[in-house]
PDB file of N, CA and C in Angstrom:
ATOM      1  N   MET O   1      50.066  11.420  11.122  1.00 80.00           N
ATOM      2  CA  MET O   1      48.750  10.837  10.959  1.00 80.00           C
ATOM      3  C   MET O   1      47.764  11.932  10.565  1.00 80.00           C
ATOM      4  N   ALA O   2      46.910  11.632   9.613  1.00 88.00           N
ATOM      5  CA  ALA O   2      45.935  12.610   9.123  1.00 88.00           C
ATOM      6  C   ALA O   2      44.818  12.823  10.141  1.00 88.00           C
ATOM      7  N   LEU O   3      44.397  14.070  10.257  1.00 90.00           N
ATOM      8  CA  LEU O   3      43.305  14.424  11.166  1.00 90.00           C
ATOM      9  C   LEU O   3      42.183  15.063  10.363  1.00 90.00           C
ATOM     10  N   PRO O   4      40.933  14.830  10.783  1.00 87.00           N
ATOM     11  CA  PRO O   4      39.825  15.473  10.066  1.00 87.00           C
ATOM     12  C   PRO O   4      39.833  16.982  10.278  1.00 87.00           C
ATOM     13  N   LYS O   5      39.514  17.715   9.225  1.00 92.00           N
ATOM     14  CA  LYS O   5      39.511  19.172   9.314  1.00 92.00           C
ATOM     15  C   LYS O   5      38.285  19.677  10.076  1.00 92.00           C
ATOM     16  N   ARG O   6      37.163  19.000   9.884  1.00 93.00           N
ATOM     17  CA  ARG O   6      35.916  19.388  10.555  1.00 93.00           C
ATOM     18  C   ARG O   6      35.356  18.199  11.323  1.00 93.00           C
ATOM     19  N   ARG O   7      34.524  18.512  12.296  1.00 92.00           N
ATOM     20  CA  ARG O   7      33.878  17.479  13.106  1.00 92.00           C
ATOM     21  C   ARG O   7      32.734  16.859  12.317  1.00 92.00           C
ATOM     22  N   HIS O   8      32.564  15.529  12.424  1.00 91.00           N
ATOM     23  CA  HIS O   8      31.430  14.863  11.795  1.00 91.00           C
ATOM     24  C   HIS O   8      30.176  15.156  12.594  1.00 91.00           C
ATOM     25  N   SER O   9      29.062  15.347  11.899  1.00 94.00           N
ATOM     26  CA  SER O   9      27.797  15.602  12.578  1.00 94.00           C
ATOM     27  C   SER O   9      27.287  14.322  13.224  1.00 94.00           C
ATOM     28  N   ASN O  10      26.361  14.470  14.169  1.00 94.00           N
ATOM     29  CA  ASN O  10      25.752  13.308  14.829  1.00 94.00           C
ATOM     30  C   ASN O  10      24.994  12.466  13.807  1.00 94.00           C
ATOM     31  N   GLN O  11      24.319  13.116  12.888  1.00 94.00           N
ATOM     32  CA  GLN O  11      23.546  12.385  11.880  1.00 94.00           C
ATOM     33  C   GLN O  11      24.458  11.508  11.032  1.00 94.00           C
ATOM     34  N   ARG O  12      25.578  12.039  10.630  1.00 92.00           N
ATOM     35  CA  ARG O  12      26.503  11.274   9.796  1.00 92.00           C
ATOM     36  C   ARG O  12      27.074  10.083  10.556  1.00 92.00           C
ATOM     37  N   THR O  13      27.382  10.288  11.825  1.00 90.00           N
ATOM     38  CA  THR O  13      27.905   9.206  12.658  1.00 90.00           C
ATOM     39  C   THR O  13      26.855   8.123  12.843  1.00 90.00           C
ATOM     40  N   ARG O  14      25.622   8.517  13.100  1.00 90.00           N
ATOM     41  CA  ARG O  14      24.546   7.546  13.337  1.00 90.00           C
ATOM     42  C   ARG O  14      24.169   6.792  12.070  1.00 90.00           C
ATOM     43  N   LYS O  15      24.266   7.459  10.918  1.00 90.00           N
ATOM     44  CA  LYS O  15      24.009   6.765   9.659  1.00 90.00           C
ATOM     45  C   LYS O  15      25.002   5.626   9.469  1.00 90.00           C
ATOM     46  N   ARG O  16      26.240   5.869   9.822  1.00 86.00           N
ATOM     47  CA  ARG O  16      27.268   4.844   9.686  1.00 86.00           C
ATOM     48  C   ARG O  16      27.010   3.692  10.648  1.00 86.00           C
ATOM     49  N   ARG O  17      26.527   3.996  11.822  1.00 84.00           N
ATOM     50  CA  ARG O  17      26.321   2.972  12.848  1.00 84.00           C
ATOM     51  C   ARG O  17      25.074   2.132  12.628  1.00 84.00           C
ATOM     52  N   THR O  18      24.188   2.540  11.734  1.00 81.00           N
ATOM     53  CA  THR O  18      22.952   1.774  11.537  1.00 81.00           C
ATOM     54  C   THR O  18      23.233   0.379  11.020  1.00 81.00           C
ATOM     55  N   HIS O  19      24.353   0.179  10.366  1.00 76.00           N
ATOM     56  CA  HIS O  19      24.659  -1.118   9.784  1.00 76.00           C
ATOM     57  C   HIS O  19      25.352  -2.048  10.765  1.00 76.00           C
ATOM     58  N   TYR O  20      25.705  -1.572  11.936  1.00 72.00           N
ATOM     59  CA  TYR O  20      26.384  -2.426  12.909  1.00 72.00           C
ATOM     60  C   TYR O  20      25.509  -3.585  13.340  1.00 72.00           C
ATOM     61  N   LYS O  21      24.206  -3.359  13.464  1.00 68.00           N
ATOM     62  CA  LYS O  21      23.313  -4.390  13.979  1.00 68.00           C
ATOM     63  C   LYS O  21      23.136  -5.549  13.007  1.00 68.00           C
ATOM     64  N   LEU O  22      23.478  -5.354  11.730  1.00 60.00           N
ATOM     65  CA  LEU O  22      23.306  -6.413  10.748  1.00 60.00           C
ATOM     66  C   LEU O  22      24.251  -7.578  10.981  1.00 60.00           C
ATOM     67  N   ALA O  23      25.363  -7.330  11.656  1.00 61.00           N
ATOM     68  CA  ALA O  23      26.351  -8.375  11.877  1.00 61.00           C
ATOM     69  C   ALA O  23      25.960  -9.307  13.019  1.00 61.00           C
ATOM     70  N   HIS O  24      25.015  -8.889  13.858  1.00 62.00           N
ATOM     71  CA  HIS O  24      24.634  -9.693  15.010  1.00 62.00           C
ATOM     72  C   HIS O  24      23.666 -10.803  14.615  1.00 62.00           C
ATOM     73  N   LYS O  25      23.620 -11.826  15.426  1.00 67.00           N
ATOM     74  CA  LYS O  25      22.669 -12.916  15.210  1.00 67.00           C
ATOM     75  C   LYS O  25      21.269 -12.449  15.594  1.00 67.00           C
ATOM     76  N   PRO O  26      20.235 -13.026  15.022  1.00 69.00           N
ATOM     77  CA  PRO O  26      18.874 -12.616  15.375  1.00 69.00           C
ATOM     78  C   PRO O  26      18.559 -12.928  16.841  1.00 69.00           C
ATOM     79  N   ALA O  27      17.750 -12.075  17.435  1.00 73.00           N
ATOM     80  CA  ALA O  27      17.400 -12.232  18.843  1.00 73.00           C
ATOM     81  C   ALA O  27      16.457 -13.413  19.024  1.00 73.00           C
ATOM     82  N   MET O  28      16.782 -14.266  19.959  1.00 76.00           N
ATOM     83  CA  MET O  28      15.963 -15.438  20.243  1.00 76.00           C
ATOM     84  C   MET O  28      15.394 -15.298  21.651  1.00 76.00           C
ATOM     85  N   VAL O  29      14.135 -15.683  21.820  1.00 75.00           N
ATOM     86  CA  VAL O  29      13.480 -15.645  23.125  1.00 75.00           C
ATOM     87  C   VAL O  29      12.851 -17.002  23.391  1.00 75.00           C
ATOM     88  N   PRO O  30      12.615 -17.335  24.649  1.00 76.00           N
ATOM     89  CA  PRO O  30      11.948 -18.608  24.949  1.00 76.00           C
ATOM     90  C   PRO O  30      10.558 -18.658  24.321  1.00 76.00           C
ATOM     91  N   SER O  31      10.192 -19.819  23.828  1.00 73.00           N
ATOM     92  CA  SER O  31       8.914 -19.998  23.157  1.00 73.00           C
ATOM     93  C   SER O  31       7.784 -20.077  24.176  1.00 73.00           C
ATOM     94  N   PHE O  32       6.631 -19.469  23.830  1.00 70.00           N
ATOM     95  CA  PHE O  32       5.445 -19.551  24.681  1.00 70.00           C
ATOM     96  C   PHE O  32       4.776 -20.909  24.531  1.00 70.00           C
ATOM     97  N   GLU O  33       4.901 -21.504  23.357  1.00 69.00           N
ATOM     98  CA  GLU O  33       4.196 -22.741  23.052  1.00 69.00           C
ATOM     99  C   GLU O  33       4.904 -23.974  23.597  1.00 69.00           C
ATOM    100  N   GLN O  34       6.223 -24.051  23.391  1.00 73.00           N
ATOM    101  CA  GLN O  34       6.977 -25.241  23.761  1.00 73.00           C
ATOM    102  C   GLN O  34       8.084 -24.852  24.730  1.00 73.00           C
ATOM    103  N   PRO O  35       7.941 -25.180  26.000  1.00 78.00           N
ATOM    104  CA  PRO O  35       8.996 -24.861  26.958  1.00 78.00           C
ATOM    105  C   PRO O  35      10.302 -25.549  26.567  1.00 78.00           C
ATOM    106  N   GLY O  36      11.404 -24.835  26.721  1.00 81.00           N
ATOM    107  CA  GLY O  36      12.710 -25.378  26.381  1.00 81.00           C
ATOM    108  C   GLY O  36      13.148 -25.078  24.968  1.00 81.00           C
ATOM    109  N   SER O  37      12.274 -24.501  24.140  1.00 79.00           N
ATOM    110  CA  SER O  37      12.665 -24.139  22.784  1.00 79.00           C
ATOM    111  C   SER O  37      12.659 -22.617  22.651  1.00 79.00           C
ATOM    112  N   TYR O  38      13.245 -22.129  21.571  1.00 79.00           N
ATOM    113  CA  TYR O  38      13.362 -20.696  21.357  1.00 79.00           C
ATOM    114  C   TYR O  38      12.715 -20.311  20.042  1.00 79.00           C
ATOM    115  N   THR O  39      12.322 -19.034  19.935  1.00 77.00           N
ATOM    116  CA  THR O  39      11.708 -18.503  18.737  1.00 77.00           C
ATOM    117  C   THR O  39      12.281 -17.125  18.454  1.00 77.00           C
ATOM    118  N   LEU O  40      12.153 -16.656  17.216  1.00 80.00           N
ATOM    119  CA  LEU O  40      12.628 -15.333  16.843  1.00 80.00           C
ATOM    120  C   LEU O  40      11.694 -14.263  17.389  1.00 80.00           C
ATOM    121  N   LEU O  41      12.252 -13.119  17.740  1.00 80.00           N
ATOM    122  CA  LEU O  41      11.441 -11.993  18.189  1.00 80.00           C
ATOM    123  C   LEU O  41      10.584 -11.466  17.038  1.00 80.00           C
ATOM    124  N   HIS O  42       9.372 -11.065  17.321  1.00 83.00           N
ATOM    125  CA  HIS O  42       8.465 -10.427  16.373  1.00 83.00           C
ATOM    126  C   HIS O  42       8.188 -11.292  15.148  1.00 83.00           C
ATOM    127  N   HIS O  43       8.139 -12.609  15.311  1.00 83.00           N
ATOM    128  CA  HIS O  43       7.843 -13.503  14.205  1.00 83.00           C
ATOM    129  C   HIS O  43       6.718 -14.460  14.589  1.00 83.00           C
ATOM    130  N   VAL O  44       5.824 -14.688  13.654  1.00 84.00           N
ATOM    131  CA  VAL O  44       4.756 -15.663  13.842  1.00 84.00           C
ATOM    132  C   VAL O  44       5.336 -17.048  13.603  1.00 84.00           C
ATOM    133  N   ASP O  45       4.945 -18.015  14.427  1.00 78.00           N
ATOM    134  CA  ASP O  45       5.402 -19.393  14.245  1.00 78.00           C
ATOM    135  C   ASP O  45       4.698 -19.972  13.028  1.00 78.00           C
ATOM    136  N   PRO O  46       5.438 -20.325  11.960  1.00 77.00           N
ATOM    137  CA  PRO O  46       4.772 -20.809  10.754  1.00 77.00           C
ATOM    138  C   PRO O  46       4.109 -22.176  10.922  1.00 77.00           C
ATOM    139  N   ALA O  47       4.550 -22.958  11.885  1.00 77.00           N
ATOM    140  CA  ALA O  47       3.963 -24.285  12.072  1.00 77.00           C
ATOM    141  C   ALA O  47       2.599 -24.214  12.746  1.00 77.00           C
ATOM    142  N   THR O  48       2.426 -23.296  13.699  1.00 79.00           N
ATOM    143  CA  THR O  48       1.173 -23.216  14.452  1.00 79.00           C
ATOM    144  C   THR O  48       0.329 -22.003  14.106  1.00 79.00           C
ATOM    145  N   GLY O  49       0.928 -20.968  13.518  1.00 83.00           N
ATOM    146  CA  GLY O  49       0.186 -19.749  13.194  1.00 83.00           C
ATOM    147  C   GLY O  49      -0.080 -18.894  14.411  1.00 83.00           C
ATOM    148  N   ARG O  50       0.742 -19.018  15.444  1.00 83.00           N
ATOM    149  CA  ARG O  50       0.536 -18.280  16.678  1.00 83.00           C
ATOM    150  C   ARG O  50       1.668 -17.286  16.911  1.00 83.00           C
ATOM    151  N   TYR O  51       1.338 -16.195  17.598  1.00 82.00           N
ATOM    152  CA  TYR O  51       2.307 -15.181  17.976  1.00 82.00           C
ATOM    153  C   TYR O  51       2.075 -14.823  19.433  1.00 82.00           C
ATOM    154  N   ARG O  52       3.056 -15.072  20.273  1.00 79.00           N
ATOM    155  CA  ARG O  52       2.992 -14.805  21.709  1.00 79.00           C
ATOM    156  C   ARG O  52       1.757 -15.439  22.354  1.00 79.00           C
ATOM    157  N   GLY O  53       1.428 -16.651  21.954  1.00 80.00           N
ATOM    158  CA  GLY O  53       0.326 -17.379  22.565  1.00 80.00           C
ATOM    159  C   GLY O  53      -1.034 -17.120  21.957  1.00 80.00           C
ATOM    160  N   ARG O  54      -1.128 -16.197  21.002  1.00 86.00           N
ATOM    161  CA  ARG O  54      -2.406 -15.871  20.380  1.00 86.00           C
ATOM    162  C   ARG O  54      -2.425 -16.366  18.939  1.00 86.00           C
ATOM    163  N   VAL O  55      -3.590 -16.802  18.474  1.00 88.00           N
ATOM    164  CA  VAL O  55      -3.730 -17.258  17.095  1.00 88.00           C
ATOM    165  C   VAL O  55      -3.776 -16.041  16.189  1.00 88.00           C
ATOM    166  N   VAL O  56      -2.856 -15.980  15.229  1.00 87.00           N
ATOM    167  CA  VAL O  56      -2.813 -14.874  14.279  1.00 87.00           C
ATOM    168  C   VAL O  56      -3.514 -15.270  12.988  1.00 87.00           C
ATOM    169  N   PHE O  57      -3.281 -16.487  12.521  1.00 84.00           N
ATOM    170  CA  PHE O  57      -3.979 -16.997  11.350  1.00 84.00           C
ATOM    171  C   PHE O  57      -4.213 -18.480  11.534  1.00 84.00           C
ATOM    172  N   GLU O  58      -5.302 -18.955  10.919  1.00 83.00           N
ATOM    173  CA  GLU O  58      -5.675 -20.357  11.027  1.00 83.00           C
ATOM    174  C   GLU O  58      -4.841 -21.182  10.056  1.00 83.00           C
ATOM    175  N   MET O  59      -4.431 -22.362  10.473  1.00 73.00           N
ATOM    176  CA  MET O  59      -3.661 -23.243   9.625  1.00 73.00           C
ATOM    177  C   MET O  59      -4.612 -24.109   8.808  1.00 73.00           C
ATOM    178  N   THR O  60      -4.273 -24.334   7.542  1.00 74.00           N
ATOM    179  CA  THR O  60      -5.057 -25.216   6.694  1.00 74.00           C
ATOM    180  C   THR O  60      -4.385 -26.582   6.670  1.00 74.00           C
ATOM    181  N   ASP O  61      -5.188 -27.616   6.437  1.00 68.00           N
ATOM    182  CA  ASP O  61      -4.647 -28.977   6.427  1.00 68.00           C
ATOM    183  C   ASP O  61      -3.852 -29.290   5.167  1.00 68.00           C
ATOM    184  N   LYS O  62      -4.315 -28.801   4.020  1.00 61.00           N
ATOM    185  CA  LYS O  62      -3.620 -29.113   2.781  1.00 61.00           C
ATOM    186  C   LYS O  62      -2.849 -27.893   2.270  1.00 61.00           C
ATOM    187  N   PRO O  63      -1.678 -28.110   1.694  1.00 61.00           N
ATOM    188  CA  PRO O  63      -0.895 -26.977   1.172  1.00 61.00           C
ATOM    189  C   PRO O  63      -1.526 -26.419  -0.088  1.00 61.00           C
ATOM    190  N   GLN O  64      -1.280 -25.144  -0.345  1.00 61.00           N
ATOM    191  CA  GLN O  64      -1.818 -24.496  -1.526  1.00 61.00           C
ATOM    192  C   GLN O  64      -0.906 -24.743  -2.710  1.00 61.00           C
ATOM    193  N   ASN O  65      -1.490 -25.145  -3.823  1.00 64.00           N
ATOM    194  CA  ASN O  65      -0.726 -25.372  -5.052  1.00 64.00           C
ATOM    195  C   ASN O  65      -0.741 -24.115  -5.895  1.00 64.00           C
ATOM    196  N   LYS O  66       0.408 -23.785  -6.476  1.00 59.00           N
ATOM    197  CA  LYS O  66       0.491 -22.588  -7.316  1.00 59.00           C
ATOM    198  C   LYS O  66       0.550 -22.978  -8.763  1.00 59.00           C
TER     199      LYS O  66
END
């Protein structure tokens, strides 16, 4: 069996490991607005415009046409 001639540096090992997290499902947490439902971490709710119970942006009644 082949063996490496030199030891890999910590930086090289960590660069390889940065992609491991991409395979996992996104983190879900209980919603502040609706008990019993879940929301993504660090995301504003697009339906209400709220983040962790605070209003981040005001919702408009009519959609914007492009």
